Amino acid sequence: MDIDLNALLETYRKNPFEDHVLQSVHTGIITFKVQEDQEVHGPEGKWHQKPGTLLYQLERENNIKKIYSPCSGTIIDLRRDLNGSFTEAGVDLMSIRHRLDKDEVIDRILRDVLILFTAPQRARYLLSPEFAVKIEKQGQPSIQPGDEPIIMSLMKRDTNLVYSSTPGVIYKVYFQQGALVEEGAPLLGICQEENLSYIQQVVNKIKTEWE
Amino acid sequence: MPAKDKTMMDSGKLITQLYDRATYLIDIKKSQDWGNIGDILKNLHQVRQSIFDLDEQVVFEQLEQLDAQISDLEGRLARSITPADVVNIVRSPQRFTLMDVLENVYDSFTELGGSGDCNVDPAMVAARATVSRRVKDKLYTHQIMVIGHEKGRGEEFRNGGCARPWGNDKALRYMHTAETEGIPIHFYIFTPGSYPIEDYPGAAQQIARNLYAMAKLRTPMISFISEGGSGGAEAIGLADMRLMASHGYYSVISPEGAAAIEGKIREGHKVPKELIEHCAAQLRMTARDNLELGTIDRVVQEPPLGAKREDYAFFRRLRYEMIRATDEVVLQAKSFRAMRTYALKMDDNDGSVEEFPVGVHWEMDRSEIRRLLELRSEKYRRMGQGFGIEEKKGLLAGLSKAKELAEAGYYELRYGLIRPHEKNVKKVISEVSSEGSTFLRKVTEPVRAMYEFVLPKTEDVRTGPMEGVERRSIFIEEWEPYVSPLANEDRTITCPNAEKSGCQDLWVPDLYGEFCGVCPTCGHHFPLEYQWYLENLFDRKTLKEFNTHIVSQNPLRFQGFDARLEKDIKKTGRRSSIITFDAGVNGIKLVGAMLFSDFRNGTVGSAEGEKFVRACDKARITRRPFLAYIHTTGGIRINEGTLGVVQMPKCTMAVREYIDSGGLYIVVYDNNSYAGPVASFLGCSPYQFAIRSSRIGFAGPRVIRETTGQDVPPDYHSAHNALKRGHIQGIWDRREFRKRLYEALVTMGGPNLYYK
Amino acid sequence: MKERILIANRGEIAIRIMQACEALGLDHVVVYTPEDRYSMHVRMAAKAFQIASYKDPNDIFEVADHAKCTAIHPGYGFFSENFRFARRAAMRSRPVRFIGPRWEVIRDLGSKINTKKVAKDLGIPVIPGTDRPIYNEIEAEGIAEWLFLLQKEQGVTHPSILVKASAGGGGMGIEEVNHLNTFRRVYRRIQSYSKRQFGDEGVLIEQCLRDYHHLEVQLVCSQHSEISHFGTRNCTIQSTGRQKRVEVAPGFDPDYCTYPFNAQKVLERIVAYSVKMAKHVQYDNVGTWEWVVTRDGNPYLLEVNTRIQVENGISARIARIKGTDGYPNIVKEQIRVAFGDRLGYSQEDISFSGTSIELRIVAEDARRGFKPWCGAITRFAPYQADWVNVHTHIPPDLSYFIPTEYDPNLALAIIWGQNTAEAVERAHIFIKNTQIEGKDSHDQTIITNLPYLQEKLNDVLKF
């Protein structure tokens, strides 16, 4: 269990950007509130209580919904031509070129270090009630082979997924409750207890090396 | 003073004294420009700089000149002290504090519950002390409990005299100690307000508990107010006699706070000084104002510019006044004649504050205590009366009074004599019949109309030819439920939890109609107008309002407030922010009081307090449960100043007496419930519940930020967190309100409901 | 103004609605989610709009307004039995016609409890039990005791009752009780489950029926108080979770097998009851009355489905209307009556001939608890003949990923024969000659329920 941290950091240094494609959340008349190349910010405040930059408004059934930026970055590929017109759901509206911050780089690199529990199928996923409570209460609860940490909701059927890898702690949850996850995408990041210090080393190293 | 008698050492001391006097003036005026005080200070500084270079004689001459200038200014200020000046006097670091009082007024004292910074809450000091009086060259010593705020001298741990919730809890603990020991309590109020945090036991809830206890604390209590900041002051303020420093203030809110609200100043923006001064004057917060309004009993005279740390003459006067007040409270409860004799002897005392003509024992027996409590009750029930009552005229008033008396007699008879017998009969019946089970079904059955519309009565269905017949529902609903007018709009609305809980946009007619304003996905409660509750909570046609003739007024002639009152009267068709009524829930009769948002944001003033007290009394007399449903309350109405504040002890007194007589008092919070009312007559209920998505607390996030410098999480005041902190006993779903209320009435009341 | 219908559904029913619209000369618009981008229902549509979800009424109304639709067809599932959706369609400031019964009817018959109550009042038999939620334990026990006694009187060998959460549905919160002694424990469990899940602790108690057939009566009614029926169906063959897999019209066939009761009479009875109730509630669109018939020949009304059903095709297939060619199309009839048309025929004009069987072809593993299969279909070649109609949304010309968001239904095959024996025979032929190929992400071959259907064909209509 060793990774070439320097090489990984180097790749992120070379390209510290991630493009987030934003799609219309539903149908409606769209009004953009940002310009191409504009700098935007994500939610702020200790509890993320202050929303990010207002990106666009979507009016549907006499309800004007304000959509705020989920992260910081620069607006690119803005579909200005859609402004003021009826828009279908799921249409690409713009992208945000987001510069990864320290925590995000740590997150990306840890994916190479942690034991990943991935989605066996394209489906909706939920934490099992038991683990949802554990994670809320303990933050990083332990997990044993045979545990059923996740419920897969596929074609209206719920299946409990069994964890079968080595025992450890759930270091990171990668999905939103009830969200659609593509096959093979990570659901949980698990770390063996004895590797926790190693993980911490990695985290510290990235923290010091990444500005 | 002749300069030649002075030494170099003395000149240094003199400079310091002048320096203190000058800065005191600057503190009061908050300006260096006033009377060129800045220049005087500069000159003083120069003298100090050059003290060794100058001739001694010159130094003293200059100092004498400066002394004269300062004295001149002091005189000028003393002749025209404004309310804003008073606030600054009280806040000056040179003003006396509780520690000075303990050292100078009392003979000896032992701090309780910690001392200095090693303390439960250094802002609240409790001490067991002795105080002595001289009567004809003999010394008599009294045991006393002293409880009060310590502002300290800029030490951070004192928190400027803002008691934390556990500080007020500590105060309550030692009040009970005094009660047990049978010694009087002297309260000293030096607080700009309570520290507005919700951590257990909670700012508001603890103040309410203190008020509830003080209402019937079985020992004499005297309070002295130097800085009486609203709810914080009340936490130790409900006393048998309330004295106030002549240069103190007692107010519903700080002038800055009032100005921010009045001027609708955005957070972080500066509040204009003129507006603060204006508000200080409008709030009628000085000792003289409060004496006039009847919110205090007596004023203790201070030196012309207020008492400072070393005004020993003042401390002698304070001792005299505190002892005298204690004497009077004790004697009033003992006997009228003793009190009269005492008063006569005191009048002959030639205004001496050193010696007393008589000694008085402060111990009281059982019947004297009972009398003490009666007097206390009368005192607080009288407070703020007559500010907001539109009296009924002549015959009508007489009639209604007679009716009230007759009612009281009837219920006394019915419950006093018949009820116990009836109970026994019932007990026998329920043992032999299955009545119990039918009863039970009623309890658990929800309000069906709120769940689903389907309540068929098929007999009513129209049969026969349908051609041309107007289409209508095939089932006739049991009753047309009241539908919120908010539902009359074709649009959708986004649930605030949409992102977290995946709620779909809600169609407004569905939301405010069938869903009773509740998001079906996450259960978020959108606010509904108070009428909805009046219509849906109680049995049909059982709701009867009373005391509508008691109306909100503008007792302080607060500038511009008349117009705002008028506007709300026009808007709501109501004349106070409280509705008091008789109503039934599944056949159980109750008395209710509802504070609602549309009228002055549900704030409580004299009229509201009076109506609340009368409703409470009505519940007591008719022996019915009492429900306080708080649609919203923004606190005490600041435009009524301390007349508003005294509604806290006043209403708590009524609640206490209702509960003591065996009443069931249930409080249900909705939307937003904050400040004074929660910190008194609501928070003292043993049964407090909240409707989902409501917020309950002492001060809003902005005030917390401004007083504590801390940001609070967005859900800080949520019902959920209030439950976690133990402030409330449960969270109710609006759709089940009626059912829950009924359950509460039955389970907390039992079959022998509401009356012991 | 020409009517334009928004088809608020997906898959084969969207296509059938589209075809019915075309036959009636009506414009139509479809909506779809990103998952369904390659579905035939999108490719066949002249106008299609992408929406966030078929379950979001806001998107559907927004598209309806934008595309100037005058009516919405909800198909089955989704909003078809949602009275709030129908009510909103009717009451919004720009009303849109909801193709289905009046919203009041949907609401009132949507409640099983209420339906049961109405039926009882009309003397229509329902499963013995409560017709309102029970909140009291003593009362509940009394009912349980009575139900056990009732079964004893009927000579039921293994009597049992069902305890259900009254606010529940779809098989959730139901438990069986075999003995009165265990009733209280189960009752309490269901009560607390119900309170937790639905915020209401009301519980229903009814006799647990076994050994019964599941029958349906297809009604077509108009807004002019015309009520006609298109006979009965038998939907007894179901997968776990009460998912229908094989349906047959008519409901019983005494010529094909023997019954322990007078089958013809039972069919007549349930038809008469259904018509009676439809008349009573002023039913005004297509609808299905669902029944169970026990071995002793007693029918009990189960529920009313106020929508078009998947299996409407088999009823149409065996029906003839005097003066028209071929067999009718119930989807078309539904749209017609929704626009206020008269039926144009009476019950006497409707006659029936032969037997029709519907096979629901699903990508699922019948031997492993009907576990859905996900993957790509590379070839879908149903057997073709003049006695079979296949409805599917699977494109014939490209590899098609089964969307994981929805049921893995692939196609419906509606087979007709002059009599039941022939229909069963033809169904066997159809299954044997239908080819479906596909691979999942682990390169495993597609699993369908064709073997299961074949096996179940032997049981068709037999008690």
mmCIF file of N, CA and C in Angstrom, chain B residues 344-404:
data_model
loop_
_atom_site.group_PDB
_atom_site.id
_atom_site.type_symbol
_atom_site.label_atom_id
_atom_site.label_comp_id
_atom_site.label_asym_id
_atom_site.label_seq_id
_atom_site.Cartn_x
_atom_site.Cartn_y
_atom_site.Cartn_z
ATOM 1 N N LEU B 344 -44.765 56.706 61.194
ATOM 2 C CA LEU B 344 -44.755 57.934 61.981
ATOM 3 C C LEU B 344 -43.380 58.162 62.598
ATOM 4 N N LYS B 345 -42.813 57.105 63.150
ATOM 5 C CA LYS B 345 -41.499 57.231 63.792
ATOM 6 C C LYS B 345 -40.435 57.595 62.770
ATOM 7 N N MET B 346 -40.537 57.017 61.582
ATOM 8 C CA MET B 346 -39.547 57.301 60.550
ATOM 9 C C MET B 346 -39.643 58.755 60.102
ATOM 10 N N ASP B 347 -40.876 59.263 60.073
ATOM 11 C CA ASP B 347 -41.058 60.659 59.683
ATOM 12 C C ASP B 347 -40.377 61.583 60.687
ATOM 13 N N ASP B 348 -40.347 61.154 61.956
ATOM 14 C CA ASP B 348 -39.732 61.991 62.990
ATOM 15 C C ASP B 348 -38.217 61.871 62.991
ATOM 16 N N ASN B 349 -37.688 61.096 62.091
ATOM 17 C CA ASN B 349 -36.265 60.765 62.165
ATOM 18 C C ASN B 349 -35.361 61.848 61.579
ATOM 19 N N ASP B 350 -35.926 62.974 61.169
ATOM 20 C CA ASP B 350 -35.144 64.124 60.670
ATOM 21 C C ASP B 350 -34.268 63.773 59.486
ATOM 22 N N GLY B 351 -34.665 62.820 58.729
ATOM 23 C CA GLY B 351 -33.918 62.516 57.507
ATOM 24 C C GLY B 351 -32.537 61.940 57.756
ATOM 25 N N SER B 352 -32.281 61.448 58.945
ATOM 26 C CA SER B 352 -30.991 60.829 59.200
ATOM 27 C C SER B 352 -30.940 59.480 58.500
ATOM 28 N N VAL B 353 -29.788 59.193 57.902
ATOM 29 C CA VAL B 353 -29.649 57.873 57.300
ATOM 30 C C VAL B 353 -28.714 57.012 58.125
ATOM 31 N N GLU B 354 -28.295 57.520 59.273
ATOM 32 C CA GLU B 354 -27.336 56.789 60.093
ATOM 33 C C GLU B 354 -28.041 55.959 61.155
ATOM 34 N N GLU B 355 -29.154 56.459 61.610
ATOM 35 C CA GLU B 355 -29.761 55.839 62.775
ATOM 36 C C GLU B 355 -31.236 55.582 62.520
ATOM 37 N N PHE B 356 -31.730 54.487 63.100
ATOM 38 C CA PHE B 356 -33.142 54.178 62.980
ATOM 39 C C PHE B 356 -33.834 54.439 64.296
ATOM 40 N N PRO B 357 -35.066 54.956 64.273
ATOM 41 C CA PRO B 357 -35.776 55.177 65.530
ATOM 42 C C PRO B 357 -36.210 53.863 66.193
ATOM 43 N N VAL B 358 -36.415 52.828 65.348
ATOM 44 C CA VAL B 358 -36.865 51.548 65.901
ATOM 45 C C VAL B 358 -36.121 50.392 65.249
ATOM 46 N N GLY B 359 -36.163 49.271 65.909
ATOM 47 C CA GLY B 359 -35.659 48.057 65.308
ATOM 48 C C GLY B 359 -36.834 47.191 64.875
ATOM 49 N N VAL B 360 -36.646 46.444 63.817
ATOM 50 C CA VAL B 360 -37.730 45.572 63.346
ATOM 51 C C VAL B 360 -37.167 44.170 63.150
ATOM 52 N N HIS B 361 -37.904 43.204 63.663
ATOM 53 C CA HIS B 361 -37.498 41.815 63.409
ATOM 54 C C HIS B 361 -38.011 41.391 62.038
ATOM 55 N N TRP B 362 -37.165 40.717 61.297
ATOM 56 C CA TRP B 362 -37.587 40.351 59.928
ATOM 57 C C TRP B 362 -38.144 38.928 59.847
ATOM 58 N N GLU B 363 -38.219 38.254 60.925
ATOM 59 C CA GLU B 363 -38.788 36.909 60.868
ATOM 60 C C GLU B 363 -40.303 37.026 60.702
ATOM 61 N N MET B 364 -40.868 36.110 59.962
ATOM 62 C CA MET B 364 -42.313 36.158 59.753
ATOM 63 C C MET B 364 -42.914 34.777 59.991
ATOM 64 N N ASP B 365 -44.121 34.788 60.497
ATOM 65 C CA ASP B 365 -44.765 33.493 60.700
ATOM 66 C C ASP B 365 -45.611 33.134 59.478
ATOM 67 N N ARG B 366 -46.240 32.016 59.584
ATOM 68 C CA ARG B 366 -46.957 31.445 58.442
ATOM 69 C C ARG B 366 -48.033 32.381 57.885
ATOM 70 N N SER B 367 -48.827 32.952 58.801
ATOM 71 C CA SER B 367 -49.923 33.793 58.323
ATOM 72 C C SER B 367 -49.373 35.105 57.759
ATOM 73 N N GLU B 368 -48.262 35.548 58.341
ATOM 74 C CA GLU B 368 -47.659 36.787 57.808
ATOM 75 C C GLU B 368 -47.120 36.547 56.402
ATOM 76 N N ILE B 369 -46.542 35.378 56.209
ATOM 77 C CA ILE B 369 -46.049 35.032 54.876
ATOM 78 C C ILE B 369 -47.214 35.006 53.881
ATOM 79 N N ARG B 370 -48.333 34.432 54.341
ATOM 80 C CA ARG B 370 -49.493 34.360 53.442
ATOM 81 C C ARG B 370 -49.905 35.768 53.024
ATOM 82 N N ARG B 371 -49.903 36.666 54.004
ATOM 83 C CA ARG B 371 -50.274 38.060 53.732
ATOM 84 C C ARG B 371 -49.250 38.704 52.782
ATOM 85 N N LEU B 372 -47.988 38.356 53.000
ATOM 86 C CA LEU B 372 -46.921 38.886 52.141
ATOM 87 C C LEU B 372 -47.172 38.496 50.685
ATOM 88 N N LEU B 373 -47.538 37.226 50.506
ATOM 89 C CA LEU B 373 -47.771 36.736 49.147
ATOM 90 C C LEU B 373 -49.008 37.395 48.526
ATOM 91 N N GLU B 374 -50.004 37.621 49.355
ATOM 92 C CA GLU B 374 -51.206 38.298 48.860
ATOM 93 C C GLU B 374 -50.881 39.706 48.382
ATOM 94 N N LEU B 375 -50.121 40.400 49.217
ATOM 95 C CA LEU B 375 -49.744 41.778 48.858
ATOM 96 C C LEU B 375 -48.927 41.787 47.569
ATOM 97 N N ARG B 376 -48.040 40.798 47.443
ATOM 98 C CA ARG B 376 -47.197 40.719 46.247
ATOM 99 C C ARG B 376 -48.064 40.496 45.014
ATOM 100 N N SER B 377 -49.015 39.585 45.167
ATOM 101 C CA SER B 377 -49.913 39.296 44.060
ATOM 102 C C SER B 377 -50.677 40.553 43.638
ATOM 103 N N GLU B 378 -51.234 41.233 44.623
ATOM 104 C CA GLU B 378 -51.994 42.457 44.313
ATOM 105 C C GLU B 378 -51.104 43.471 43.609
ATOM 106 N N LYS B 379 -49.904 43.614 44.145
ATOM 107 C CA LYS B 379 -48.972 44.601 43.596
ATOM 108 C C LYS B 379 -48.738 44.374 42.104
ATOM 109 N N TYR B 380 -48.443 43.122 41.755
ATOM 110 C CA TYR B 380 -48.098 42.881 40.354
ATOM 111 C C TYR B 380 -49.322 42.839 39.450
ATOM 112 N N ARG B 381 -50.427 42.396 40.005
ATOM 113 C CA ARG B 381 -51.644 42.395 39.204
ATOM 114 C C ARG B 381 -52.085 43.822 38.890
ATOM 115 N N ARG B 382 -51.763 44.745 39.768
ATOM 116 C CA ARG B 382 -52.136 46.150 39.539
ATOM 117 C C ARG B 382 -51.255 46.805 38.487
ATOM 118 N N MET B 383 -50.037 46.291 38.352
ATOM 119 C CA MET B 383 -49.069 46.968 37.474
ATOM 120 C C MET B 383 -49.559 47.047 36.030
ATOM 121 N N GLY B 384 -49.359 48.216 35.472
ATOM 122 C CA GLY B 384 -49.712 48.395 34.067
ATOM 123 C C GLY B 384 -51.197 48.388 33.807
ATOM 124 N N GLN B 385 -51.977 48.335 34.869
ATOM 125 C CA GLN B 385 -53.418 48.358 34.672
ATOM 126 C C GLN B 385 -53.829 49.784 34.303
ATOM 127 N N GLY B 386 -54.884 49.902 33.569
ATOM 128 C CA GLY B 386 -55.369 51.233 33.225
ATOM 129 C C GLY B 386 -54.663 51.817 32.019
ATOM 130 N N PHE B 387 -53.742 51.059 31.427
ATOM 131 C CA PHE B 387 -53.130 51.539 30.180
ATOM 132 C C PHE B 387 -53.628 50.656 29.047
ATOM 133 N N GLY B 388 -54.802 50.879 28.610
ATOM 134 C CA GLY B 388 -55.242 50.059 27.489
ATOM 135 C C GLY B 388 -56.613 49.486 27.710
ATOM 136 N N ILE B 389 -57.292 49.914 28.724
ATOM 137 C CA ILE B 389 -58.625 49.378 28.924
ATOM 138 C C ILE B 389 -59.654 50.422 28.537
ATOM 139 N N GLU B 390 -60.529 50.003 27.679
ATOM 140 C CA GLU B 390 -61.641 50.863 27.323
ATOM 141 C C GLU B 390 -62.760 50.474 28.277
ATOM 142 N N GLU B 391 -62.918 51.249 29.311
ATOM 143 C CA GLU B 391 -63.842 50.833 30.364
ATOM 144 C C GLU B 391 -65.267 50.762 29.848
ATOM 145 N N LYS B 392 -65.953 49.769 30.334
ATOM 146 C CA LYS B 392 -67.389 49.740 30.067
ATOM 147 C C LYS B 392 -68.033 50.815 30.921
ATOM 148 N N LYS B 393 -69.105 51.375 30.442
ATOM 149 C CA LYS B 393 -69.680 52.526 31.141
ATOM 150 C C LYS B 393 -70.799 52.107 32.095
ATOM 151 N N GLY B 394 -70.852 52.830 33.223
ATOM 152 C CA GLY B 394 -71.956 52.817 34.175
ATOM 153 C C GLY B 394 -72.583 51.468 34.458
ATOM 154 N N LEU B 395 -73.829 51.400 34.122
ATOM 155 C CA LEU B 395 -74.660 50.252 34.457
ATOM 156 C C LEU B 395 -74.075 48.954 33.890
ATOM 157 N N LEU B 396 -73.613 49.078 32.664
ATOM 158 C CA LEU B 396 -73.096 47.902 31.981
ATOM 159 C C LEU B 396 -71.942 47.281 32.761
ATOM 160 N N ALA B 397 -71.048 48.180 33.224
ATOM 161 C CA ALA B 397 -69.894 47.702 33.973
ATOM 162 C C ALA B 397 -70.356 47.016 35.245
ATOM 163 N N GLY B 398 -71.307 47.640 35.914
ATOM 164 C CA GLY B 398 -71.827 47.075 37.149
ATOM 165 C C GLY B 398 -72.426 45.702 36.909
ATOM 166 N N LEU B 399 -73.152 45.628 35.820
ATOM 167 C CA LEU B 399 -73.796 44.364 35.483
ATOM 168 C C LEU B 399 -72.786 43.252 35.255
ATOM 169 N N SER B 400 -71.761 43.587 34.456
ATOM 170 C CA SER B 400 -70.815 42.534 34.123
ATOM 171 C C SER B 400 -70.014 42.121 35.354
ATOM 172 N N LYS B 401 -69.805 43.086 36.237
ATOM 173 C CA LYS B 401 -69.102 42.762 37.482
ATOM 174 C C LYS B 401 -69.953 41.770 38.296
ATOM 175 N N ALA B 402 -71.235 42.105 38.360
ATOM 176 C CA ALA B 402 -72.147 41.239 39.109
ATOM 177 C C ALA B 402 -72.162 39.843 38.502
ATOM 178 N N LYS B 403 -72.109 39.809 37.167
ATOM 179 C CA LYS B 403 -72.126 38.531 36.469
ATOM 180 C C LYS B 403 -70.875 37.718 36.800
ATOM 181 N N GLU B 404 -69.767 38.414 36.841
ATOM 182 C CA GLU B 404 -68.513 37.740 37.156
ATOM 183 C C GLU B 404 -68.556 37.139 38.547
#
